[in-house]
């Protein structure tokens, strides 16, 4: 099960991504907002705490640029959030960084590119390479 959330700046693209995930047969839960003006850190916190607690496999967050919500997401312990604007970054965010949250800019990306980025992110496994695992362990040690 994937969780998705956005502020008002990412809302329109979020609806497109939800429909795309449903069309793909991916189970998705929308944690808000419903299009009203909100503060993106509140939605980053809600989704990331749930992902970190193991309630969802992974998460997708959207705001206008993807920047604010990715900064907020990476403050939550256990979260490795990747802001991606292309498919190569989405692939590497999984292979090298084992990113558990994908961030997208609703005012930056067109829907077709955003869907490809989501597909790449969801379909790419972590490499489990020794060097990548070591670096991720060092990232997580920064939380202590
Ligand atoms: C909201 O207007 C906008 O600032 C937000 O969606 C995001 O782009 C922040 O990084």
Coordinates of C-alpha atoms and ligand atoms in Angstrom, one line a residue:
X1 CA 0.0 0.0 0.0
X2 CA 1.3 3.4 -1.0
X3 CA 0.4 6.7 0.7
X4 CA 0.1 10.0 -1.1
X5 CA -0.4 13.5 0.2
X6 CA 0.0 17.1 -1.1
X7 CA -0.6 20.7 -0.3
X8 CA -2.8 22.9 -2.6
X9 CA 0.2 23.4 -5.0
X10 CA 0.5 19.7 -5.7
X11 CA -3.2 18.9 -5.5
X12 CA -4.1 18.8 -9.2
X13 CA -1.1 16.6 -10.1
X14 CA -1.8 14.4 -7.1
X15 CA -5.3 13.6 -8.5
X16 CA -3.7 12.5 -11.8
X17 CA -1.2 10.3 -10.0
X18 CA -3.9 8.7 -7.9
X19 CA -5.9 7.8 -11.0
X20 CA -2.7 6.5 -12.7
X21 CA -1.9 4.3 -9.7
X22 CA -5.4 2.9 -9.6
X23 CA -5.2 2.2 -13.3
X24 CA -2.0 0.2 -12.6
X25 CA -3.7 -1.7 -9.8
X26 CA -1.5 -0.1 -7.1
X27 CA -3.3 0.3 -3.8
X28 CA -3.1 4.0 -2.7
X29 CA -4.4 5.9 0.2
X30 CA -4.8 9.7 0.0
X31 CA -3.9 11.4 3.2
X32 CA -5.0 14.9 2.0
X33 CA -5.3 17.8 1.4
X34 CA -8.5 18.1 -0.5
X35 CA -7.4 21.2 -2.5
X36 CA -7.8 23.8 0.2
X37 CA -4.8 26.1 1.1
X38 CA -2.7 24.2 3.7
X39 CA 0.8 24.2 5.0
X40 CA 2.9 21.5 3.3
X41 CA 4.9 20.5 6.5
X42 CA 1.7 19.2 8.1
X43 CA 1.2 16.8 5.2
X44 CA 4.8 15.8 5.1
X45 CA 4.7 15.0 8.8
X46 CA 1.5 13.0 8.5
X47 CA 2.6 10.8 5.6
X48 CA 6.2 10.4 6.7
X49 CA 5.4 9.4 10.2
X50 CA 3.0 6.8 8.8
X51 CA 5.7 5.5 6.4
X52 CA 8.3 5.4 9.1
X53 CA 6.0 3.5 11.4
X54 CA 5.5 0.8 8.6
X55 CA 1.9 1.6 7.9
X56 CA 2.7 2.1 4.2
X57 CA 5.4 0.6 2.0
X58 CA 6.3 3.9 0.5
X59 CA 5.0 7.5 0.1
X60 CA 4.5 10.1 -2.6
X61 CA 4.4 13.8 -1.6
X62 CA 3.6 16.8 -3.8
X63 CA 3.8 20.6 -3.3
X64 CA 4.2 23.4 -5.9
X65 CA 7.9 22.8 -6.4
X66 CA 8.4 19.6 -4.4
X67 CA 11.1 21.5 -2.6
X68 CA 9.4 22.5 0.6
X69 CA 7.7 19.2 1.2
X70 CA 10.9 17.3 0.5
X71 CA 12.8 19.4 3.0
X72 CA 10.1 18.8 5.6
X73 CA 9.9 15.1 4.8
X74 CA 13.7 14.6 5.4
X75 CA 13.3 15.9 9.0
X76 CA 11.3 12.9 9.9
X77 CA 13.4 10.1 11.4
X78 CA 13.5 7.0 9.1
X79 CA 12.6 8.9 6.0
X80 CA 14.8 9.2 2.9
X81 CA 12.8 11.5 0.6
X82 CA 13.9 12.2 -3.0
X83 CA 12.7 15.2 -5.0
X84 CA 12.7 13.9 -8.6
X85 CA 12.1 15.8 -11.9
X86 CA 13.3 13.0 -14.2
X87 CA 13.3 9.3 -14.6
X88 CA 17.0 8.8 -14.1
X89 CA 16.9 10.5 -10.7
X90 CA 13.9 8.4 -9.7
X91 CA 15.7 5.2 -10.7
X92 CA 18.8 6.1 -8.8
X93 CA 16.8 7.3 -5.8
X94 CA 15.7 3.6 -5.4
X95 CA 18.9 1.8 -6.6
X96 CA 21.4 3.9 -4.7
X97 CA 19.5 5.7 -1.9
X98 CA 16.6 3.3 -1.1
X99 CA 14.3 6.4 -1.0
X100 CA 11.1 5.5 0.8
X101 CA 9.4 8.8 -0.2
X102 CA 9.2 10.3 -3.7
X103 CA 8.6 14.1 -3.9
X104 CA 7.2 15.8 -7.0
X105 CA 6.6 19.4 -8.0
X106 CA 3.0 19.9 -9.1
X107 CA 3.7 23.3 -10.7
X108 CA 6.9 22.0 -12.3
X109 CA 6.0 18.6 -14.0
X110 CA 3.5 17.8 -16.7
X111 CA 1.3 14.8 -15.8
X112 CA 2.8 12.4 -18.4
X113 CA 6.4 12.9 -17.2
X114 CA 5.2 12.7 -13.6
X115 CA 3.5 9.4 -14.2
X116 CA 6.7 8.0 -15.8
X117 CA 8.7 9.2 -12.8
X118 CA 6.2 7.5 -10.4
X119 CA 6.4 4.2 -12.4
X120 CA 10.2 4.3 -12.4
X121 CA 10.3 5.0 -8.7
X122 CA 7.8 2.2 -7.8
X123 CA 9.3 -0.4 -10.2
X124 CA 13.0 0.0 -9.2
X125 CA 14.4 -2.1 -6.3
X126 CA 17.2 -1.1 -4.0
X127 CA 20.5 -2.5 -5.3
X128 CA 21.7 -3.8 -1.9
X129 CA 25.2 -3.0 -3.0
X130 CA 27.7 -2.9 -0.2
X131 CA 28.8 0.7 -0.8
X132 CA 25.3 2.0 -1.1
X133 CA 24.2 0.2 2.1
X134 CA 27.1 1.7 3.9
X135 CA 26.3 5.2 2.8
X136 CA 22.7 4.8 3.7
X137 CA 23.7 3.6 7.2
X138 CA 25.8 6.8 7.5
X139 CA 22.8 8.9 6.5
X140 CA 20.6 7.2 9.1
X141 CA 23.4 7.7 11.7
X142 CA 23.1 11.5 11.2
X143 CA 19.7 11.2 12.8
X144 CA 21.3 10.3 16.2
Ligands
LIG1 C1 2.6 27.0 -1.8 O1 2.2 28.2 -2.4 C2 4.0 26.6 -2.2 O2 4.9 27.5 -1.5 C3 4.3 25.2 -1.9 O3 3.4 24.4 -2.6 C4 5.7 24.7 -2.3 O4 6.0 25.0 -3.6 C5 6.8 25.0 -1.4 O5 7.9 24.5 -1.5

